[in-house]
Coordinates of C-alpha atoms in Angstrom, one line a residue:
Chain O
M52 CA 0.2 0.2 0.2
G53 CA 2.8 2.5 0.5
T54 CA 3.0 5.9 1.6
T55 CA -0.9 7.8 1.5
I56 CA -0.6 11.6 2.3
R57 CA -4.9 12.4 2.9
T58 CA -7.3 15.5 3.7
A59 CA -8.6 14.2 7.3
T60 CA -12.5 13.8 8.3
V61 CA -13.9 14.5 11.2
A62 CA -13.2 10.5 12.3
D63 CA -9.8 11.6 13.0
V64 CA -9.8 13.7 15.6
P65 CA -9.1 11.0 18.4
Q66 CA -5.5 10.4 16.2
I67 CA -4.7 14.3 15.5
L68 CA -4.7 14.9 18.7
A69 CA -2.8 12.1 19.5
F70 CA -0.2 13.7 17.4
I71 CA -0.4 17.8 18.3
R72 CA 0.5 14.8 21.8
A73 CA 3.1 12.9 20.8
L74 CA 4.8 16.7 18.7
A75 CA 4.5 18.7 22.1
T76 CA 6.4 15.5 24.4
Y77 CA 8.9 16.0 21.2
E78 CA 9.1 19.7 21.5
R79 CA 9.4 19.1 25.6
A80 CA 6.5 20.4 26.6
P81 CA 4.4 16.9 27.3
D82 CA 2.2 19.1 29.8
A83 CA 1.4 22.2 28.0
V84 CA -1.3 20.8 26.2
T85 CA -5.1 21.1 26.5
A86 CA -7.1 20.8 23.8
T87 CA -9.2 18.4 23.5
E88 CA -11.7 16.2 20.6
E89 CA -14.5 18.4 21.2
G90 CA -12.7 21.1 20.7
L91 CA -10.6 20.1 18.2
R92 CA -13.8 19.0 16.0
R93 CA -15.0 22.5 16.6
D94 CA -13.1 24.5 15.0
G95 CA -11.8 22.3 12.5
F96 CA -14.5 20.0 10.4
G97 CA -17.5 22.8 10.7
P98 CA -18.9 25.9 8.1
N99 CA -15.7 27.9 8.4
P100 CA -13.2 25.9 9.7
F101 CA -10.4 27.0 12.0
Y102 CA -7.5 24.9 10.4
Y103 CA -6.4 22.3 8.1
C104 CA -5.2 19.2 8.4
H105 CA -3.9 16.4 5.9
I106 CA -2.5 12.3 7.5
A107 CA -0.1 10.4 6.2
E108 CA -0.7 7.2 6.4
Q109 CA 1.9 4.3 6.4
N110 CA 0.2 1.4 5.0
G111 CA -2.5 2.6 5.8
L112 CA -2.1 3.4 9.5
P113 CA -1.8 7.0 10.5
V114 CA 1.7 8.3 11.5
G115 CA 2.3 11.8 10.8
F116 CA 0.5 14.9 10.3
A117 CA 0.7 18.6 9.1
L118 CA -1.8 21.0 10.7
Y119 CA -2.4 25.3 8.8
F120 CA -4.3 27.8 8.8
F121 CA -4.3 31.0 6.2
N122 CA -2.9 34.1 7.9
Y123 CA -2.3 37.3 6.0
S124 CA 0.6 39.2 4.5
T125 CA -0.5 43.6 4.4
W126 CA 2.5 43.8 2.2
K127 CA 1.4 40.9 -0.6
G128 CA -2.2 42.8 0.3
Q129 CA -3.6 38.7 -0.3
P130 CA -3.6 35.3 2.6
G131 CA -0.7 33.2 3.5
V132 CA -0.9 29.4 4.5
Y133 CA 0.8 29.0 8.5
L134 CA 2.1 25.6 9.4
E135 CA 1.0 25.5 13.3
D136 CA 1.2 21.4 13.4
L137 CA 4.2 19.0 11.4
F138 CA 5.2 16.0 13.0
V139 CA 6.1 12.2 12.2
Q140 CA 6.2 9.6 14.3
P141 CA 10.2 9.0 15.5
E142 CA 9.9 5.0 14.2
Y143 CA 9.2 6.4 10.3
R144 CA 11.2 9.3 10.1
G145 CA 14.0 9.5 7.0
L146 CA 10.7 8.4 4.5
G147 CA 10.1 11.4 3.3
L148 CA 6.7 11.0 5.3
G149 CA 7.6 15.1 6.4
K150 CA 8.6 16.1 3.1
A151 CA 5.3 14.8 1.4
L152 CA 3.2 15.9 3.9
L153 CA 5.0 19.5 3.3
K154 CA 4.1 19.4 -0.2
R155 CA 0.6 19.0 0.1
V156 CA 1.0 22.2 2.5
A157 CA 2.8 24.2 0.0
A158 CA 0.4 22.6 -2.9
F159 CA -2.7 23.8 -1.2
A160 CA -0.7 27.3 -0.3
L161 CA -0.4 27.7 -4.2
E162 CA -4.1 26.6 -6.1
R163 CA -5.9 29.2 -3.3
G164 CA -3.1 31.8 -4.8
C165 CA -1.0 32.1 -1.3
Q166 CA 2.6 32.8 -2.6
R167 CA 4.1 32.1 1.7
L168 CA 4.0 29.5 3.7
Q169 CA 5.5 30.3 7.1
W170 CA 6.3 28.2 10.1
E171 CA 8.0 28.6 13.4
V172 CA 10.7 26.2 14.2
L173 CA 13.0 25.8 17.5
D174 CA 16.6 26.8 17.2
W175 CA 18.0 23.7 18.8
N176 CA 16.2 22.1 16.9
T177 CA 18.7 21.8 14.8
P178 CA 17.9 18.6 12.0
A179 CA 14.6 20.3 11.0
I180 CA 16.7 23.6 10.3
D181 CA 19.1 21.4 7.9
F182 CA 15.9 20.4 6.9
Y183 CA 14.2 23.5 5.3
S184 CA 17.7 25.9 5.1
A185 CA 17.4 23.1 2.0
M186 CA 14.8 23.4 0.6
G187 CA 15.3 27.3 0.1
A188 CA 13.9 28.7 3.7
E189 CA 14.7 32.1 5.2
F190 CA 14.8 32.5 8.4
L191 CA 13.8 35.9 9.6
D192 CA 15.2 36.5 12.5
E193 CA 15.2 39.9 13.3
W194 CA 11.5 39.3 14.2
R195 CA 10.7 38.1 18.1
N196 CA 7.2 37.0 18.0
V197 CA 5.6 38.1 21.9
R198 CA 2.1 36.4 23.5
L199 CA 0.0 38.3 25.8
S200 CA -2.2 35.6 27.5
G201 CA -4.4 34.6 30.8
E202 CA -4.2 37.9 33.7
P203 CA -2.2 40.9 31.3
L204 CA -4.6 40.1 28.3
R205 CA -7.3 40.3 30.6
R206 CA -6.2 43.4 32.0
L207 CA -5.8 45.0 28.3
A208 CA -9.1 43.8 28.0
G209 CA -9.8 45.8 30.7
S210 CA -7.6 48.1 31.0
E211 CA -9.7 52.2 31.8
V212 CA -7.1 53.6 28.2
K213 CA -6.2 57.4 29.4
L214 CA -5.8 59.5 26.0
E215 CA -3.9 62.2 26.3
P216 CA -5.0 65.5 25.1
E217 CA -3.2 67.1 21.4
P218 CA -0.4 68.7 23.0
Chain C
M229 CA -14.0 64.8 19.7
G230 CA -11.3 62.9 21.2
T231 CA -10.4 59.3 20.5
T232 CA -12.6 57.3 18.8
I233 CA -11.8 53.3 17.6
R234 CA -13.7 52.1 15.2
T235 CA -14.8 49.0 13.4
A236 CA -12.7 49.4 9.7
T237 CA -15.0 50.0 6.5
V238 CA -15.0 48.6 3.0
A239 CA -14.6 52.4 2.7
D240 CA -11.4 52.4 4.2
V241 CA -9.7 50.6 2.4
P242 CA -7.3 53.6 0.5
Q243 CA -6.6 54.5 4.4
I244 CA -5.7 51.0 5.2
L245 CA -3.4 50.7 1.6
A246 CA -1.7 54.2 3.2
F247 CA -2.2 52.8 7.5
I248 CA 0.8 49.9 5.4
R249 CA 2.2 51.8 3.9
A250 CA 3.3 54.3 6.2
L251 CA 4.7 51.0 8.7
A252 CA 6.3 49.2 6.2
T253 CA 8.3 53.1 5.8
Y254 CA 8.9 52.7 9.5
E255 CA 9.9 48.9 9.0
R256 CA 12.8 50.2 6.5
A257 CA 10.9 48.4 3.8
P258 CA 9.1 50.8 1.7
D259 CA 9.1 48.8 -0.9
A260 CA 7.7 45.9 -0.1
V261 CA 4.9 46.6 0.1
T262 CA 3.0 45.0 -3.5
A263 CA -0.7 44.6 -1.6
T264 CA -3.9 46.5 -3.6
E265 CA -6.9 48.7 -3.0
E266 CA -9.1 46.0 -4.8
G267 CA -7.1 42.6 -3.0
L268 CA -8.3 44.5 0.9
R269 CA -11.2 45.3 -0.6
R270 CA -11.8 41.5 -1.5
D271 CA -10.1 40.2 1.5
G272 CA -11.4 42.4 4.1
F273 CA -14.7 42.6 3.2
G274 CA -16.2 39.4 2.4
P275 CA -18.3 37.0 4.5
N276 CA -15.6 35.6 5.1
P277 CA -12.6 38.1 5.5
F278 CA -9.2 37.3 6.4
Y279 CA -8.6 39.9 8.2
Y280 CA -10.2 42.3 10.5
C281 CA -9.7 45.3 11.5
H282 CA -9.7 48.8 13.4
I283 CA -9.3 52.1 12.7
A284 CA -7.7 55.1 15.6
E285 CA -9.4 58.6 14.7
Q286 CA -8.6 61.5 16.6
N287 CA -11.0 64.5 16.0
G288 CA -12.8 63.1 13.4
L289 CA -9.0 62.0 11.4
P290 CA -8.3 58.4 11.0
V291 CA -4.6 58.9 12.8
G292 CA -3.5 54.3 13.7
F293 CA -4.8 50.6 12.8
A294 CA -4.8 47.3 14.0
L295 CA -5.3 44.9 11.4
Y296 CA -5.3 41.2 12.6
F297 CA -6.8 37.9 12.0
F298 CA -7.6 34.0 14.0
N299 CA -4.7 31.7 14.2
Y300 CA -5.3 27.9 16.0
S301 CA -3.2 27.0 19.1
T302 CA -4.1 23.0 18.6
W303 CA -1.6 22.7 22.9
K304 CA -5.2 25.1 23.5
G305 CA -7.4 23.3 21.0
Q306 CA -8.4 26.3 20.3
P307 CA -8.5 30.0 17.8
G308 CA -6.1 33.4 18.9
V309 CA -5.3 36.3 17.4
Y310 CA -2.6 37.8 15.3
L311 CA -1.5 40.5 15.2
E312 CA 0.0 41.4 11.6
D313 CA -0.3 44.9 11.9
L314 CA -0.7 47.9 14.8
F315 CA 0.3 51.7 13.8
V316 CA -0.6 55.0 15.1
Q317 CA 0.9 58.2 12.8
P318 CA 4.2 59.6 14.2
E319 CA 3.0 63.0 15.5
Y320 CA 0.4 61.2 16.9
R321 CA 2.2 58.4 19.8
G322 CA 2.6 59.0 23.1
L323 CA -0.9 60.1 23.5
G324 CA -2.7 56.5 23.8
L325 CA -4.1 55.1 20.7
G326 CA -1.7 52.2 20.0
K327 CA -3.3 51.2 23.2
A328 CA -6.7 51.7 22.9
L329 CA -6.0 49.6 19.8
L330 CA -5.1 47.2 21.4
K331 CA -7.5 47.0 24.5
R332 CA -10.3 46.8 21.6
V333 CA -8.0 43.5 19.8
A334 CA -7.5 42.2 23.5
A335 CA -11.8 42.6 23.8
F336 CA -12.8 41.2 20.5
A337 CA -9.8 38.1 21.4
L338 CA -12.0 37.7 24.9
E339 CA -14.9 38.1 23.0
R340 CA -14.7 35.4 20.9
G341 CA -13.7 33.1 23.8
C342 CA -9.6 32.9 22.9
Q343 CA -7.1 33.6 25.5
R344 CA -4.3 34.1 23.5
L345 CA -2.9 37.5 20.9
Q346 CA 0.4 37.0 19.4
W347 CA 2.4 39.4 17.3
E348 CA 5.8 40.8 16.1
V349 CA 8.6 43.3 17.0
L350 CA 11.6 43.8 15.2
D351 CA 14.9 43.3 17.2
W352 CA 16.1 46.7 17.4
N353 CA 12.0 48.3 17.5
T354 CA 13.6 49.3 21.8
P355 CA 9.9 51.7 22.2
A356 CA 7.7 48.8 21.3
I357 CA 9.8 46.2 23.1
D358 CA 9.5 48.6 26.4
F359 CA 5.8 49.3 25.7
Y360 CA 5.1 45.5 25.4
S361 CA 7.2 44.1 29.0
A362 CA 5.8 46.6 30.8
M363 CA 2.1 45.2 29.9
G364 CA 3.3 41.5 30.2
A365 CA 4.0 40.5 27.3
E366 CA 5.8 37.9 26.9
F367 CA 8.4 36.6 24.4
L368 CA 9.1 33.0 22.9
D369 CA 12.6 33.8 21.8
E370 CA 13.5 30.1 21.7
W371 CA 11.2 30.2 18.1
R372 CA 12.3 31.0 15.3
N373 CA 11.0 32.5 12.0
V374 CA 10.8 30.2 8.7
R375 CA 9.6 31.1 5.5
L376 CA 8.9 29.8 2.0
S377 CA 8.6 31.6 -0.8
G378 CA 8.7 31.8 -4.2
E379 CA 10.5 29.7 -6.7
P380 CA 11.5 27.3 -3.5
L381 CA 8.0 27.2 -2.9
R382 CA 6.4 26.3 -6.0
R383 CA 9.6 23.9 -6.4
L384 CA 8.4 22.0 -3.1
A385 CA 5.0 21.9 -4.8
G386 CA 6.2 20.7 -8.0
S387 CA 8.0 17.7 -6.2
E388 CA 8.2 14.2 -7.4
V389 CA 9.2 13.6 -3.4
K390 CA 11.1 9.9 -3.3
L391 CA 9.3 7.7 -0.5
E392 CA 12.2 5.2 0.5
P393 CA 10.6 1.9 1.7
E394 CA 10.3 0.6 5.1
P395 CA 13.5 -0.2 6.2

């Protein structure tokens, strides 16, 4: 049967959650996953999905996934594709499955008229960095990623912003 | 009249494009903008918009904007908000308009059930970094941003991925 890359269906949600957990463990954050099957079903398989997902199968067995969504480039004035997760089970690495998943996401981007595919990589993940470099990817190291969550986010949303009069 | 933060309408598109160009100039990339009014209209103001936008007005004059969209956290299993652009015209800085725009985006995030607001900042933009730090933002410096575009993207999408047989 060999390898198949196919679009995920709602029946894949338990497997997708298992992949998300396995990837978080690889990323040294095994306790960071609070996602539920219910949330993944709601967000990925309704009429206006928040994400898209492909599954890699080896001889009929799901062994990897790619999960992505649209972002937007104001410089280009068009949407792009942002790859949130790419994962192949360790025992199936080196067979080309990661590249096959990436190729499918790249094809999706071009079909939808997007000129950019973006993602993030951990700075210690040298094998991944080398793999992406060989593919011709750029590293946008001038930009720092910033996040506001929890109490600081609620504080900002509820803050009284004191607007100064014009000088 | 003071300050108003309001949701952008399709009539604001020429102004939004002017803000995008002004921000790119501030970011030392004045020639990077190839966006058009037509593209911004199509992508932001249809039934399933790729982005959302608020305008800051001072005494009825548009002087800044925030442009953002949904991303997706597989760890949280829920959408988040990604702030692509935040800009206030230089002569109107220091009045609280940037914070008022951010506050509105934070409120949008919480209204939609999102627990995270993310964005990027240039590593030399010290005033912005200090402003975000004071607000309680985290900097995710372990992650590098990667982009594939142009010829490398088309090459990947069209590649023959040679899948190795299982060992």
